[in-house]
């Protein structure tokens, strides 16, 4: 059944009822991250799209408070009208704020602007048993209490439904441009190395199969084409939000490795003829996979470099082992989850520290 | 000392030797305080030097059921490192080793007792620095910075401690060692690293910290602007950022503070100004040039009297010395001080400064202001003589009203010092019952027995799952 709460009260009522009846819920915003975690069959799908209010936007404070179902595109539009932006956001206008935060799915400008969790100042969630809990604060700086915003970011819906978020905005840059080049992987990686060494705080340096993209942000004098590169649009690569449906490839794995080892990972992916996008300097790489064995290969590759690999999009067959080894501090994570979602009804397949694979 | 505590002391003495277990009155008195005016009651103090020793101490305390209070350099300003009811203080001050710099990944592991400034000094030759720079950076430790999620002037552009800690090695309350986070970004599962940073030692003891290192900017310019009114200076803060420039730092000092500092540092500060702004811009030469133009243009549009641009590194260092020794300079006015760390939305700066002026005038106490204006993080410093009970009482009352005024303007309790004991009972001003209960549950998930730095951060009586009657009384013997 599809649940579409129109407001907070209705939402918490639905959650209380689901907890009482032990009905498993999937939470859906824009739907970009719905093919994550172990496959599970929810009793109901809870859509957040009607929680779409802009609660407060104070341009002079550079903070905006929106409900979880507001889209990324709407935030960028509102902010843009006042010369501001949300540089940590993914290039996925239809994704919801709640969704991208729950998935910690930030955009390609991470190298300069940091992970998306750094942009979340205050969060309000509805817990599995229907309580409303607020954490953080709306000011741009706060160490008041335990950092629930960071805990919620990347929790994949397993702690609660993000009903409201206060985001830190930034001034739109005076100038910004993407550039690209094409060539053999070795040459592209060498150029990428040069950009990371020579540019002060590049915004993005992204290697794909036979391609290199770079984004430079700043004052007009600094935003010039690096040697051998030409102006081009932002790339469109593997992964939810980064391109169209990944279904054509079957699925996408996100690899996280120490940044210095990413060239080796990229070289291997290029040699294997995979579609991939390596965010140089950040240690993040998204690669297309088409069979369960590919997931295993990707994970071995990541772990060879002291990293990890998660399936961030894929059909059921690709998601038999979506997260890899049990994370450090799993018992702590289990206790936290049990306190936010005592009946375990929220997105059971998306809890990386689950003791057992959900049915 | 109870039998249990005595047995624990014997075990710890056996583990660490008599030199690294402090039991005498002098040491216990010293460790009953931190940089705040909170006083507590210290049991015994252990000085481990390795992760293994910390783990052993924690196992022993776990078995004995004794409370543990972790401590760094003791420069905290909210009583976070002050033991309230005996127990074991574990000082990390002797754990001062820095690991190899991982230049390729721009990071390094350090032990928690390493001092903040020593990190940047050790890596400057590589063109790197550690960005968070609390004013106490010559004395405060990385472990303490992690505990409070410390800030500093340059956090306006660079972000606070949690944005510069990639991972932590932590000894859990039962003695188990766990590594959370790491060089590889975004590991699966919850971001427990993000919770540990800023948890004020209530979830475990961090024994190694993986710091993210930041390239030194190619160019930097430091400017001192002076104004005849606080509201002009506040308007400039707002206007610089509205013009699209996020300075590396944007600090304000009021006249009382300027006078105290100038007497102390002799930096040539204009002591007749109502407010000074210290503005630093950095980046590429073109970025610095553009930002400098914007700052000067905005300032001139708002009645700036003079714009002093630091001509060389020496002058820049002098201006920063003036800013960073401000708290120390207060000692020239009164022997002690009581300060808050509230944050307000930047748009409320003028209003809150007026409110602070009214409150302190009404209570008849002297207030000096020096603060991170760019992010709205206030540090109203009330100078006082603690031997004067009446003045102390008035200072407390003024502080209380300042906190309430900030919260009423949409602000929050702390920007970078943490909650500790001192702000603990204000938590219900910004969080309701369910919010606090959820925080208590997060804490309990790490520390099921509730032995880690008890009675800090959350108001007494806040429980996970069963919130008792809020008993907001500070434990007996505590001097706030």
PDB file of C-alpha atoms in Angstrom, chain A residues 20 32 39 54 63 75 79 88 128 132 154 178 198 206 219 225 229 233-234 241 264-265 288 290 301 324 354:
ATOM      1  CA  UNK A  20       2.075  -1.294  16.546  1.00  0.00           C
ATOM      2  CA  UNK A  32      16.761   7.541  -6.686  1.00  0.00           C
ATOM      3  CA  UNK A  39      16.204  -6.729  -1.092  1.00  0.00           C
ATOM      4  CA  UNK A  54       9.719  25.747   2.536  1.00  0.00           C
ATOM      5  CA  UNK A  63      20.428  29.120   5.792  1.00  0.00           C
ATOM      6  CA  UNK A  75      16.258  24.521  -3.088  1.00  0.00           C
ATOM      7  CA  UNK A  79      18.741  29.982  -3.409  1.00  0.00           C
ATOM      8  CA  UNK A  88      27.275  19.960  -1.802  1.00  0.00           C
ATOM      9  CA  UNK A 128       9.980   4.616  13.709  1.00  0.00           C
ATOM     10  CA  UNK A 132       9.407  13.932  16.434  1.00  0.00           C
ATOM     11  CA  UNK A 154      23.634   8.358   5.428  1.00  0.00           C
ATOM     12  CA  UNK A 178      33.599  22.566 -16.283  1.00  0.00           C
ATOM     13  CA  UNK A 198      48.789  22.631  -9.498  1.00  0.00           C
ATOM     14  CA  UNK A 206      36.839  13.405 -12.475  1.00  0.00           C
ATOM     15  CA  UNK A 219      37.128  34.591  -9.515  1.00  0.00           C
ATOM     16  CA  UNK A 225      40.915  26.125 -19.259  1.00  0.00           C
ATOM     17  CA  UNK A 229      41.189  20.842 -21.833  1.00  0.00           C
ATOM     18  CA  UNK A 233      29.155  20.531 -19.468  1.00  0.00           C
ATOM     19  CA  UNK A 234      29.299  18.651 -16.159  1.00  0.00           C
ATOM     20  CA  UNK A 241      21.586  11.089  -9.483  1.00  0.00           C
ATOM     21  CA  UNK A 264      45.200   2.504  -9.311  1.00  0.00           C
ATOM     22  CA  UNK A 265      41.502   1.695  -8.903  1.00  0.00           C
ATOM     23  CA  UNK A 288      28.833  -0.003 -13.229  1.00  0.00           C
ATOM     24  CA  UNK A 290      26.097  -6.214 -14.206  1.00  0.00           C
ATOM     25  CA  UNK A 301      39.572  -4.215  -5.418  1.00  0.00           C
ATOM     26  CA  UNK A 324      30.336  -5.943   2.689  1.00  0.00           C
ATOM     27  CA  UNK A 354      21.893  -5.748  10.649  1.00  0.00           C
TER      28      UNK A 354
END
